[in-house]
Coordinates of C-alpha atoms in Angstrom, one line a residue:
Chain A
M6 CA -130.4 -158.3 -158.3
A7 CA -134.3 -158.3 -158.2
A8 CA -135.6 -161.3 -157.2
P9 CA -139.2 -162.5 -156.2
G10 CA -139.6 -161.7 -153.1
S11 CA -138.0 -158.1 -153.2
I12 CA -139.6 -155.1 -153.5
I13 CA -140.5 -153.3 -156.8
G14 CA -141.9 -149.6 -157.1
F15 CA -144.3 -149.5 -160.1
V16 CA -145.3 -146.1 -161.2
G17 CA -148.1 -146.2 -163.8
T18 CA -151.0 -148.3 -163.8
G19 CA -153.1 -147.9 -166.9
V20 CA -154.2 -150.1 -169.1
M21 CA -150.4 -151.7 -170.2
G22 CA -148.9 -151.3 -166.7
R23 CA -151.8 -153.0 -164.9
S24 CA -151.2 -155.9 -166.6
M25 CA -147.4 -156.1 -166.5
A26 CA -147.6 -155.3 -162.9
G27 CA -150.1 -158.1 -162.2
H28 CA -147.5 -160.6 -163.8
L29 CA -144.8 -159.2 -161.2
L30 CA -147.4 -160.1 -158.3
D31 CA -147.6 -163.5 -160.0
A32 CA -144.4 -164.1 -159.8
G33 CA -143.6 -163.6 -156.0
Y34 CA -142.5 -159.6 -156.2
R35 CA -144.1 -157.3 -153.7
L36 CA -145.2 -154.0 -155.1
R37 CA -145.5 -150.4 -154.1
V38 CA -147.7 -148.7 -156.8
H39 CA -148.5 -145.3 -157.8
N40 CA -150.6 -143.8 -160.5
R41 CA -151.8 -140.3 -161.3
T42 CA -155.8 -141.6 -161.1
R43 CA -155.3 -143.8 -158.0
E44 CA -158.9 -146.1 -158.9
K45 CA -156.7 -147.5 -161.7
A46 CA -154.4 -149.1 -159.4
A47 CA -157.0 -150.7 -157.2
P48 CA -157.1 -154.0 -158.6
L49 CA -153.4 -154.1 -157.7
V50 CA -153.8 -153.0 -154.4
D51 CA -156.7 -155.8 -153.7
R52 CA -154.1 -158.2 -154.4
G53 CA -151.6 -156.6 -151.9
A54 CA -149.5 -154.2 -153.6
V55 CA -149.1 -151.4 -151.4
W56 CA -150.5 -147.8 -152.4
C57 CA -148.2 -145.0 -152.4
E58 CA -149.0 -141.4 -152.8
T59 CA -146.0 -140.3 -154.8
P60 CA -143.5 -141.6 -157.2
G61 CA -140.9 -141.2 -154.4
Q62 CA -142.7 -143.1 -152.1
A63 CA -142.8 -145.9 -154.4
A64 CA -139.0 -146.0 -154.2
E65 CA -139.0 -146.6 -150.8
G66 CA -136.9 -150.1 -150.0
A67 CA -137.2 -151.1 -153.6
A68 CA -134.7 -152.7 -155.4
A69 CA -135.8 -151.6 -158.7
V70 CA -138.8 -149.5 -159.6
I71 CA -140.6 -149.5 -163.0
T72 CA -142.4 -146.4 -164.6
I73 CA -144.6 -146.7 -167.9
V74 CA -146.4 -143.4 -167.8
G75 CA -147.8 -141.2 -170.8
Y76 CA -145.8 -138.7 -172.1
P77 CA -142.2 -137.2 -172.2
A78 CA -143.4 -134.8 -169.8
D79 CA -144.8 -137.2 -167.3
V80 CA -141.5 -139.0 -167.6
E81 CA -139.8 -135.8 -166.7
Q82 CA -142.3 -135.0 -163.6
V83 CA -141.9 -138.6 -162.1
Y84 CA -137.9 -138.8 -162.6
L85 CA -136.9 -135.2 -161.9
G86 CA -139.7 -133.5 -160.5
S87 CA -140.7 -132.7 -156.6
D88 CA -140.3 -136.1 -154.9
G89 CA -139.4 -137.5 -158.0
L90 CA -137.6 -140.9 -158.2
V91 CA -134.1 -140.0 -158.8
A92 CA -133.9 -137.9 -155.6
A93 CA -135.8 -140.5 -153.5
S94 CA -134.1 -143.5 -154.2
A95 CA -131.1 -145.2 -152.6
P96 CA -128.2 -145.7 -154.1
G97 CA -128.3 -148.9 -156.4
T98 CA -131.9 -148.5 -156.8
V99 CA -132.2 -149.5 -160.4
L100 CA -134.9 -147.3 -162.5
I101 CA -136.4 -148.3 -165.4
D102 CA -138.4 -146.2 -167.7
M103 CA -140.7 -148.3 -169.9
T104 CA -142.8 -145.7 -171.2
T105 CA -142.2 -144.6 -175.2
S106 CA -140.4 -141.5 -174.8
S107 CA -137.6 -139.2 -175.9
P108 CA -133.8 -140.9 -176.4
V109 CA -132.7 -137.4 -175.2
L110 CA -134.6 -137.1 -172.4
A111 CA -133.6 -141.0 -171.2
Q112 CA -129.8 -139.6 -171.4
R113 CA -130.7 -136.7 -169.0
V114 CA -132.6 -138.9 -166.5
H115 CA -129.5 -141.3 -166.9
A116 CA -127.0 -138.9 -166.4
A117 CA -129.1 -137.2 -163.3
G118 CA -129.2 -140.9 -161.6
A119 CA -125.5 -141.4 -162.6
A120 CA -124.6 -138.3 -160.3
V121 CA -126.3 -139.9 -157.2
G122 CA -125.5 -143.6 -157.9
V123 CA -129.2 -144.6 -159.4
P124 CA -128.6 -146.6 -162.3
V125 CA -131.5 -145.6 -164.8
L126 CA -132.7 -147.7 -168.0
D127 CA -135.0 -147.2 -170.8
A128 CA -137.0 -150.1 -171.4
P129 CA -139.9 -149.5 -173.7
V130 CA -141.7 -152.4 -174.8
S131 CA -143.8 -153.4 -178.1
G132 CA -146.7 -155.5 -178.0
G133 CA -149.7 -153.2 -176.8
D134 CA -152.2 -154.5 -174.5
V135 CA -152.7 -157.8 -176.0
G136 CA -148.4 -158.7 -175.2
A137 CA -148.6 -156.9 -171.9
R138 CA -151.9 -158.9 -170.8
E139 CA -150.1 -162.3 -172.4
A140 CA -146.6 -161.6 -170.8
R141 CA -145.5 -161.7 -174.7
L142 CA -143.9 -158.2 -174.8
T143 CA -141.0 -157.0 -176.8
I144 CA -138.5 -155.2 -174.3
M145 CA -135.8 -152.7 -175.5
V146 CA -133.5 -151.8 -173.2
G147 CA -131.0 -148.9 -173.3
G148 CA -128.2 -148.4 -170.4
D149 CA -125.1 -149.7 -168.5
P150 CA -124.7 -153.5 -168.7
A151 CA -124.8 -154.4 -164.8
A152 CA -127.7 -152.7 -164.0
F153 CA -129.5 -154.4 -167.0
A154 CA -128.0 -157.7 -165.8
S155 CA -129.4 -156.6 -162.3
V156 CA -133.0 -156.6 -163.4
E157 CA -133.0 -158.9 -166.7
P158 CA -135.2 -161.4 -164.7
L159 CA -137.5 -158.9 -163.5
L160 CA -138.2 -157.7 -167.1
R161 CA -138.5 -161.3 -168.6
V162 CA -141.4 -161.7 -166.2
M163 CA -143.0 -159.4 -168.9
G164 CA -142.0 -161.0 -171.9
P165 CA -139.4 -163.0 -173.1
N166 CA -138.0 -161.1 -176.1
V167 CA -135.5 -158.6 -173.7
V168 CA -132.5 -157.4 -175.5
L169 CA -129.9 -154.8 -174.2
Q170 CA -129.6 -152.4 -176.9
G171 CA -126.8 -150.3 -175.9
G172 CA -126.2 -147.2 -173.8
P173 CA -128.8 -144.9 -172.8
G174 CA -131.0 -144.2 -175.0
A175 CA -130.4 -146.8 -177.3
G176 CA -133.8 -148.7 -176.0
Q177 CA -136.0 -145.5 -177.0
H178 CA -134.0 -145.4 -180.3
T179 CA -135.0 -149.1 -181.1
K180 CA -138.7 -148.3 -180.4
M181 CA -138.3 -145.1 -182.8
S182 CA -137.3 -147.6 -185.3
N183 CA -139.9 -150.0 -184.6
Q184 CA -142.6 -147.3 -184.8
I185 CA -141.0 -146.3 -188.1
S186 CA -141.3 -149.7 -189.3
I187 CA -145.1 -149.7 -188.0
A188 CA -145.9 -146.4 -190.3
G189 CA -145.0 -147.8 -193.5
A190 CA -146.5 -151.0 -193.0
M191 CA -149.7 -149.4 -191.8
I192 CA -150.1 -146.9 -194.9
G193 CA -149.5 -150.0 -197.1
A194 CA -152.3 -151.9 -195.5
C195 CA -154.6 -149.4 -195.3
E196 CA -153.9 -148.1 -199.4
A197 CA -153.9 -152.3 -200.2
L198 CA -157.5 -152.0 -198.6
A199 CA -158.9 -148.8 -200.3
Y200 CA -157.6 -149.9 -203.5
A201 CA -159.3 -153.5 -203.3
E202 CA -162.3 -152.0 -202.1
A203 CA -162.5 -149.4 -204.7
A204 CA -161.7 -151.9 -207.3
G205 CA -164.9 -153.8 -206.6
L206 CA -163.1 -157.0 -205.2
D207 CA -163.9 -158.9 -202.1
P208 CA -161.4 -157.6 -199.6
E209 CA -161.7 -160.3 -197.2
K210 CA -160.7 -162.7 -200.2
V211 CA -157.9 -160.5 -201.0
L212 CA -156.5 -160.9 -197.8
T213 CA -156.2 -164.6 -198.1
S214 CA -154.2 -163.7 -201.0
I215 CA -152.1 -161.1 -200.2
T216 CA -150.9 -162.2 -196.7
A217 CA -149.7 -165.6 -197.8
G218 CA -146.5 -163.8 -199.1
S219 CA -144.2 -160.8 -199.9
A220 CA -147.1 -158.5 -198.8
N221 CA -147.7 -159.6 -195.7
S222 CA -147.3 -157.5 -192.7
W223 CA -148.4 -158.0 -189.1
S224 CA -150.2 -154.5 -189.6
L225 CA -151.9 -156.2 -192.4
A226 CA -152.6 -159.5 -191.0
N227 CA -153.7 -157.9 -187.5
Y228 CA -155.3 -154.9 -188.8
A229 CA -157.0 -155.0 -191.5
P230 CA -159.6 -157.4 -190.6
R231 CA -160.4 -155.1 -188.0
M232 CA -160.7 -152.1 -190.3
L233 CA -162.8 -154.3 -192.4
A234 CA -164.9 -154.9 -189.7
G235 CA -165.5 -151.1 -188.8
D236 CA -163.6 -151.8 -185.6
F237 CA -161.7 -148.8 -184.5
A238 CA -161.1 -149.3 -180.8
P239 CA -157.6 -149.2 -179.1
G240 CA -155.7 -151.3 -178.7
F241 CA -152.6 -148.5 -179.7
Y242 CA -154.2 -145.1 -179.5
V243 CA -153.9 -142.6 -182.5
K244 CA -152.6 -139.8 -180.1
H245 CA -149.8 -142.2 -178.5
F246 CA -148.9 -143.3 -182.0
I247 CA -148.5 -139.2 -183.3
K248 CA -146.3 -138.6 -180.0
D249 CA -144.1 -141.5 -180.9
M250 CA -143.9 -140.7 -184.5
R251 CA -143.0 -136.8 -183.5
I252 CA -140.3 -137.9 -181.4
A253 CA -138.8 -140.2 -184.2
L254 CA -138.8 -137.3 -186.5
E255 CA -137.2 -135.1 -184.4
C256 CA -134.7 -137.4 -183.8
S257 CA -134.4 -137.9 -187.3
R258 CA -133.9 -134.3 -188.1
E259 CA -131.4 -134.1 -185.3
M260 CA -129.1 -136.9 -187.1
A261 CA -129.9 -135.6 -190.4
I262 CA -131.7 -138.2 -192.2
D263 CA -134.7 -137.8 -194.0
L264 CA -137.7 -139.9 -193.4
P265 CA -140.4 -139.1 -195.8
G266 CA -142.8 -142.2 -195.2
L267 CA -142.7 -141.2 -191.3
E268 CA -143.4 -137.4 -192.3
L269 CA -146.4 -138.4 -194.6
A270 CA -147.4 -141.3 -191.6
L271 CA -147.1 -138.3 -189.4
R272 CA -149.2 -136.0 -191.4
L273 CA -152.1 -138.5 -192.0
Y274 CA -152.4 -139.1 -188.5
E275 CA -152.2 -135.8 -187.4
R276 CA -155.1 -135.2 -190.2
L277 CA -157.0 -138.1 -188.4
A278 CA -156.6 -136.9 -185.1
E279 CA -157.8 -133.1 -186.3
R280 CA -160.9 -135.1 -187.5
G281 CA -161.7 -136.5 -184.2
G282 CA -159.7 -139.8 -184.4
A283 CA -157.0 -139.1 -181.5
D284 CA -158.8 -141.9 -178.8
S285 CA -159.1 -144.4 -181.6
G286 CA -157.0 -147.0 -182.3
T287 CA -154.0 -147.0 -185.2
Q288 CA -156.1 -149.1 -187.4
A289 CA -158.6 -145.9 -187.8
L290 CA -156.2 -144.7 -190.7
Y291 CA -158.2 -146.9 -192.6
L292 CA -161.3 -144.1 -192.1
L293 CA -158.9 -141.3 -194.2
Y294 CA -158.9 -143.2 -196.6
K295 CA -162.3 -143.9 -196.9
E296 CA -163.4 -140.3 -196.6
H297 CA -161.2 -139.2 -199.2
A298 CA -158.9 -137.0 -196.9
A299 CA -155.5 -138.7 -197.2
R300 CA -154.2 -136.4 -199.7
L301 CA -150.1 -136.4 -199.9
Chain B
M1094 CA -160.0 -180.2 -218.3
A1095 CA -156.0 -179.4 -218.4
A1096 CA -155.2 -182.5 -216.6
P1097 CA -151.7 -184.0 -216.6
G1098 CA -150.6 -185.6 -220.1
S1099 CA -152.5 -183.0 -221.9
I1100 CA -150.4 -180.5 -224.1
I1101 CA -149.7 -176.8 -222.3
G1102 CA -148.7 -174.2 -224.4
F1103 CA -145.9 -171.9 -222.4
V1104 CA -145.0 -168.2 -223.6
G1105 CA -142.3 -166.6 -221.5
T1106 CA -139.6 -168.6 -220.3
G1107 CA -137.6 -166.1 -218.0
V1108 CA -136.2 -166.5 -214.4
M1109 CA -139.8 -166.9 -213.3
G1110 CA -141.3 -168.6 -216.2
R1111 CA -138.5 -171.3 -216.6
S1112 CA -139.4 -172.3 -213.2
M1113 CA -143.1 -172.3 -213.2
A1114 CA -142.7 -174.3 -216.8
G1115 CA -140.2 -177.1 -214.8
H1116 CA -142.8 -177.7 -212.7
L1117 CA -145.4 -178.4 -215.2
L1118 CA -143.0 -180.8 -217.1
D1119 CA -141.9 -182.6 -213.4
A1120 CA -146.1 -183.0 -213.1
G1121 CA -146.2 -184.7 -216.5
Y1122 CA -148.0 -182.1 -218.8
R1123 CA -146.3 -182.1 -222.2
L1124 CA -145.1 -178.6 -223.2
R1125 CA -145.1 -176.1 -226.5
V1126 CA -142.9 -173.0 -225.4
H1127 CA -142.1 -169.6 -226.8
N1128 CA -139.8 -167.1 -225.4
R1129 CA -138.4 -163.8 -227.4
T1130 CA -134.9 -164.8 -226.7
R1131 CA -135.0 -168.7 -227.7
E1132 CA -131.5 -169.7 -225.8
K1133 CA -133.3 -169.0 -222.2
A1134 CA -136.0 -171.8 -223.3
A1135 CA -133.0 -174.2 -224.4
P1136 CA -133.1 -176.0 -220.5
L1137 CA -136.9 -176.8 -221.0
V1138 CA -136.6 -178.2 -224.3
D1139 CA -133.5 -180.3 -223.2
R1140 CA -136.0 -181.8 -221.4
G1141 CA -139.0 -182.5 -224.0
A1142 CA -140.8 -179.5 -224.1
V1143 CA -141.4 -178.5 -228.1
W1144 CA -139.9 -175.2 -229.1
C1145 CA -142.4 -172.9 -231.0
E1146 CA -141.4 -169.9 -233.1
T1147 CA -144.6 -167.7 -232.3
P1148 CA -146.8 -167.5 -229.3
G1149 CA -149.6 -168.8 -232.1
Q1150 CA -147.6 -172.1 -232.3
A1151 CA -147.3 -172.8 -228.7
A1152 CA -151.1 -173.1 -228.8
E1153 CA -151.4 -175.7 -231.2
G1154 CA -153.3 -178.4 -229.9
A1155 CA -153.1 -176.8 -226.2
A1156 CA -155.5 -177.6 -223.6
A1157 CA -154.5 -174.4 -222.1
V1158 CA -151.8 -171.8 -222.6
I1159 CA -149.6 -169.8 -219.9
T1160 CA -148.1 -166.6 -220.2
I1161 CA -145.5 -164.5 -218.0
V1162 CA -143.8 -161.6 -220.2
G1163 CA -142.6 -158.6 -219.4
Y1164 CA -144.7 -155.7 -219.9
P1165 CA -148.1 -154.8 -220.9
A1166 CA -147.1 -154.1 -224.3
D1167 CA -145.9 -157.6 -224.3
V1168 CA -149.0 -158.7 -223.2
E1169 CA -150.5 -157.1 -226.0
Q1170 CA -149.0 -158.1 -228.8
V1171 CA -148.5 -162.1 -227.4
Y1172 CA -152.3 -162.0 -226.8
L1173 CA -153.6 -159.7 -229.8
G1174 CA -151.0 -159.1 -232.4
S1175 CA -150.1 -160.9 -235.5
D1176 CA -149.8 -164.9 -234.8
G1177 CA -151.1 -164.0 -231.2
L1178 CA -153.0 -166.4 -229.0
V1179 CA -156.5 -164.9 -229.3
A1180 CA -156.5 -165.3 -233.2
A1181 CA -154.5 -168.5 -233.0
S1182 CA -156.1 -170.7 -230.1
A1183 CA -158.9 -173.2 -231.0
P1184 CA -162.2 -172.8 -229.3
G1185 CA -162.3 -173.8 -225.5
T1186 CA -158.2 -173.5 -225.1
V1187 CA -158.0 -171.6 -221.9
L1188 CA -155.5 -168.5 -222.2
I1189 CA -153.8 -167.6 -218.5
D1190 CA -151.5 -164.5 -218.4
M1191 CA -149.4 -164.6 -215.3
T1192 CA -147.9 -161.6 -216.1
T1193 CA -148.5 -158.9 -213.7
S1194 CA -150.2 -156.2 -216.0
S1195 CA -152.6 -153.9 -216.3
P1196 CA -156.5 -154.7 -215.5
V1197 CA -158.1 -152.8 -218.3
L1198 CA -155.8 -154.5 -220.6
A1199 CA -156.6 -158.2 -218.8
Q1200 CA -160.5 -157.0 -219.5
R1201 CA -159.9 -156.1 -222.9
V1202 CA -157.9 -159.2 -223.6
H1203 CA -160.7 -161.3 -221.9
A1204 CA -162.9 -159.2 -224.2
A1205 CA -161.3 -160.4 -227.5
G1206 CA -160.8 -164.2 -226.4
A1207 CA -165.0 -164.3 -225.8
A1208 CA -166.1 -162.9 -228.7
V1209 CA -164.2 -166.2 -230.3
G1210 CA -164.7 -168.5 -227.6
V1211 CA -161.3 -168.7 -225.9
P1212 CA -161.2 -168.1 -222.3
V1213 CA -158.7 -165.7 -220.8
L1214 CA -157.9 -165.9 -217.2
D1215 CA -155.8 -163.0 -215.6
A1216 CA -153.4 -165.1 -212.9
P1217 CA -150.8 -162.9 -211.8
V1218 CA -148.7 -164.4 -209.1
S1219 CA -146.3 -163.1 -205.9
G1220 CA -143.5 -164.9 -204.4
G1221 CA -140.7 -163.9 -206.7
D1222 CA -137.9 -166.0 -208.4
V1223 CA -137.5 -168.2 -204.8
G1224 CA -141.5 -168.9 -204.8
A1225 CA -141.6 -169.7 -208.3
R1226 CA -138.6 -172.0 -208.1
E1227 CA -140.3 -174.1 -204.9
A1228 CA -143.6 -174.1 -206.5
R1229 CA -144.9 -171.7 -203.5
L1230 CA -146.5 -169.0 -205.6
T1231 CA -149.5 -167.1 -204.7
I1232 CA -151.7 -167.1 -207.3
M1233 CA -154.6 -164.4 -207.8
V1234 CA -157.0 -165.1 -210.7
G1235 CA -159.8 -163.1 -212.1
G1236 CA -162.0 -164.2 -215.1
D1237 CA -165.0 -167.1 -215.8
P1238 CA -165.8 -169.5 -212.9
A1239 CA -165.7 -172.7 -215.4
A1240 CA -162.4 -171.6 -216.8
F1241 CA -160.9 -171.1 -213.7
A1242 CA -162.0 -174.2 -212.5
S1243 CA -160.9 -176.4 -215.7
V1244 CA -157.2 -175.2 -215.1
E1245 CA -157.2 -174.9 -211.4
P1246 CA -155.1 -178.3 -211.0
L1247 CA -152.7 -177.0 -213.2
L1248 CA -152.1 -173.9 -211.7
R1249 CA -152.1 -175.7 -208.1
V1250 CA -148.8 -177.3 -209.8
M1251 CA -146.6 -174.0 -209.6
G1252 CA -148.4 -172.8 -206.0
P1253 CA -150.7 -173.6 -203.2
N1254 CA -152.7 -170.6 -202.8
V1255 CA -154.5 -170.0 -205.8
V1256 CA -157.5 -168.1 -205.5
L1257 CA -160.2 -167.1 -207.7
Q1258 CA -161.0 -163.1 -207.0
G1259 CA -163.3 -162.3 -209.0
G1260 CA -164.2 -161.7 -213.0
P1261 CA -161.8 -160.3 -215.7
G1262 CA -159.0 -157.9 -214.1
A1263 CA -160.0 -159.0 -210.3
G1264 CA -156.4 -160.9 -210.6
Q1265 CA -154.2 -158.0 -211.5
H1266 CA -156.2 -155.9 -209.4
T1267 CA -155.5 -158.0 -206.1
K1268 CA -152.1 -158.0 -207.6
M1269 CA -152.2 -154.3 -207.5
S1270 CA -153.3 -154.4 -204.0
N1271 CA -150.1 -156.6 -203.1
Q1272 CA -147.9 -154.3 -204.5
I1273 CA -149.3 -151.1 -202.8
S1274 CA -148.8 -153.1 -199.6
I1275 CA -145.3 -154.0 -200.4
A1276 CA -144.8 -150.2 -201.0
G1277 CA -145.5 -149.3 -197.8
A1278 CA -143.7 -152.0 -195.7
M1279 CA -140.5 -151.7 -197.8
I1280 CA -140.6 -147.8 -197.3
G1281 CA -141.3 -148.6 -193.4
A1282 CA -138.1 -151.4 -193.5
C1283 CA -135.7 -149.0 -195.2
E1284 CA -136.9 -145.9 -192.8
A1285 CA -136.8 -148.3 -189.5
L1286 CA -132.8 -149.1 -190.5
A1287 CA -132.0 -145.7 -191.7
Y1288 CA -133.1 -144.6 -188.4
A1289 CA -131.2 -147.2 -186.4
E1290 CA -127.9 -147.0 -188.1
A1291 CA -128.0 -142.9 -187.9
A1292 CA -128.6 -143.7 -184.0
G1293 CA -125.5 -145.7 -183.9
L1294 CA -127.7 -148.7 -182.9
D1295 CA -126.2 -151.9 -184.1
P1296 CA -128.9 -152.7 -186.8
E1297 CA -128.7 -156.6 -186.7
K1298 CA -129.5 -156.7 -182.7
V1299 CA -132.1 -153.9 -183.7
L1300 CA -133.8 -156.3 -185.9
T1301 CA -134.2 -158.9 -183.3
S1302 CA -136.0 -156.8 -181.4
I1303 CA -138.5 -155.3 -183.9
T1304 CA -139.1 -158.4 -186.4
A1305 CA -140.3 -160.1 -182.9
G1306 CA -143.7 -158.0 -183.0
S1307 CA -146.1 -155.6 -184.4
A1308 CA -143.3 -153.7 -186.7
N1309 CA -142.7 -156.8 -188.4
S1310 CA -143.3 -157.2 -192.1
W1311 CA -142.2 -159.9 -194.7
S1312 CA -140.1 -156.8 -196.5
L1313 CA -138.3 -155.9 -193.1
A1314 CA -137.8 -159.5 -192.1
N1315 CA -136.6 -160.9 -195.4
Y1316 CA -135.3 -157.6 -196.9
A1317 CA -133.3 -155.6 -194.2
P1318 CA -130.6 -158.8 -193.6
R1319 CA -129.9 -158.3 -197.0
M1320 CA -129.9 -154.1 -197.2
L1321 CA -127.5 -154.7 -194.2
A1322 CA -125.3 -157.1 -196.0
G1323 CA -125.1 -154.8 -199.1
D1324 CA -126.9 -157.2 -201.3
F1325 CA -129.2 -155.5 -203.8
A1326 CA -129.4 -158.3 -206.4
P1327 CA -132.3 -159.1 -207.8
G1328 CA -134.7 -160.8 -206.7
F1329 CA -137.6 -158.6 -207.6
Y1330 CA -136.6 -155.7 -210.2
V1331 CA -136.7 -152.0 -209.7
K1332 CA -138.2 -151.8 -213.1
H1333 CA -140.5 -154.1 -212.6
F1334 CA -141.8 -152.7 -209.4
I1335 CA -142.1 -149.2 -211.1
K1336 CA -144.3 -150.6 -213.8
D1337 CA -146.4 -152.2 -211.3
M1338 CA -146.8 -149.2 -209.6
R1339 CA -147.4 -146.7 -212.3
I1340 CA -150.5 -149.1 -213.6
A1341 CA -151.9 -149.3 -209.7
L1342 CA -151.2 -145.4 -210.0
E1343 CA -153.3 -144.8 -212.9
C1344 CA -156.1 -147.0 -211.9
S1345 CA -156.1 -145.7 -208.3
R1346 CA -156.5 -142.4 -210.4
E1347 CA -159.2 -143.7 -212.7
M1348 CA -161.1 -145.0 -209.2
A1349 CA -160.4 -141.4 -208.0
I1350 CA -158.9 -142.7 -204.9
D1351 CA -155.6 -141.1 -203.3
L1352 CA -152.9 -143.2 -202.0
P1353 CA -150.1 -140.8 -201.1
G1354 CA -147.7 -143.7 -199.9
L1355 CA -148.2 -145.5 -203.3
E1356 CA -147.4 -142.1 -204.8
L1357 CA -144.5 -141.5 -202.4
A1358 CA -143.0 -145.0 -203.2
L1359 CA -143.3 -144.7 -206.8
R1360 CA -141.4 -141.4 -206.8
L1361 CA -138.6 -143.0 -204.9
Y1362 CA -138.5 -145.7 -206.9
E1363 CA -138.3 -143.7 -210.2
R1364 CA -135.3 -141.6 -208.4
L1365 CA -133.4 -144.7 -207.8
A1366 CA -133.8 -145.8 -211.4
E1367 CA -132.4 -142.4 -212.4
R1368 CA -129.7 -142.9 -210.5
G1369 CA -128.6 -146.4 -212.0
G1370 CA -131.0 -148.5 -209.6
A1371 CA -133.4 -150.2 -212.0
D1372 CA -131.9 -153.6 -212.5
S1373 CA -130.9 -154.4 -208.7
G1374 CA -133.4 -155.8 -206.5
T1375 CA -136.0 -154.0 -204.6
Q1376 CA -134.1 -154.0 -201.5
A1377 CA -131.8 -151.3 -203.0
L1378 CA -134.4 -148.8 -202.3
Y1379 CA -132.1 -148.6 -199.0
L1380 CA -129.3 -146.8 -200.9
L1381 CA -131.4 -144.3 -201.7
Y1382 CA -131.9 -143.3 -198.0
K1383 CA -128.0 -143.9 -197.6
E1384 CA -127.2 -141.4 -200.0
H1385 CA -129.9 -138.9 -198.5
A1386 CA -131.4 -138.9 -201.4
A1387 CA -135.1 -139.9 -200.2
R1388 CA -136.7 -136.6 -199.7
L1389 CA -140.4 -136.3 -200.1

């Protein structure tokens, strides 16, 4: 059981990870941290976290190791690479990947861990930088129930909504479902605003009407005001959303289902990235509509 | 000023209109009602409303006349046809069309009214049958401020969120913006669920995770449980949503903007209607995904 006072490894101290690790320090856990760019871990080291040169070192003596890195290739290296977590962890150490990544890779890493007595959970999050900062993340978990039970209190330090969705990969699949819903709602929000502006309406006033009822979505309520203000800062990066949608679309093809809305969203976001928007926030999709570049 | 005690004409006593007219009776207005199918007005007549054989008769002595009918062609006939409202109304009578209809037609009817001293407002609603029943409609109004001010208290009897969005047609344009946002969110909700089911997840459990954060929408929270329960009853008819989306798309083309998400939604809903779903509720879009008929 990973209780306060125990040692937790933490790999990936970017925007999300830094906030999440900070909450673990606040709750009394002892951290061993690693990050590709060392400086980003400095604020945590200043607060007492132990710096580690490799992911494997972060697992030394740890009851659990949390990872939240960028892309599936990073997950693969951190878990299965030389001095990776699976090889370096003592049997019984629970490894928790909170990166949004491939369900198939999550199953592969889980199997590699199982072969050496190291349980691996996939536990991606939603809620973004704000949710991480305010410890209000939604955490979607896949893996073995016993391993989940042993780290559930640890996960709850980072967010109140922690659900074991099923076996290995189920957390990632749930996160894909989450991103698919966002893709549709974001298109709806952009198009509702683009229409309102083209029709000569006052879009702020339109929002007071349309967010009040059945047209509302988190995207409309939270991103539309930023779109109107010309605020396209991330938040949630376009390049990361593209990564997520590509994974989801690849999975959907393997499962032989058609998701034309997701296909459309991916196509539009790829176009946005080609036009220089990869490092903008996802609400920058609105620019594609403003620039008349949002054709089917 | 249309205050309680004054006579109000009410044309269109279908599912929506019947509830809305009932609230006006409750609030002390005296109603003159007309409907194409007389029986549907009977419950209101039983409560003291006066039956009228034509729309024009419903305007006799009225401070205002409310209409909520089916399609733009019905609006045209009720307002501009023989014994229609514009010809039959005394100068100063405020005519309020609450049908979701064409912005261009709203401007045409407004102009016809203005020519004979009869102000016309377009005031479509969102909130559906439940919102109508519970007097919680959102009402989006276009027209002249003085006419709006004179009937605002009347409108507030049917819902708390009443906003003058602009000149003639602005109410309809706002409603189009509303429907466009719903179209995107509904695709997102269907695809998120279709993915979750195909991945072998427990979709009810997935909803507890994904409705908690940034993936949430009114459609996801309210329609996804009905989709899972196999409840495709209207609610809001597929055939009416198709009508709305066709109007919005026609307007968007006139305004030279591209709304690929709306185009996709219309195409999918038209396919659903061709397959026998026209009289289902809009959440029946999910069936298209279940039946592998939701290709781009």
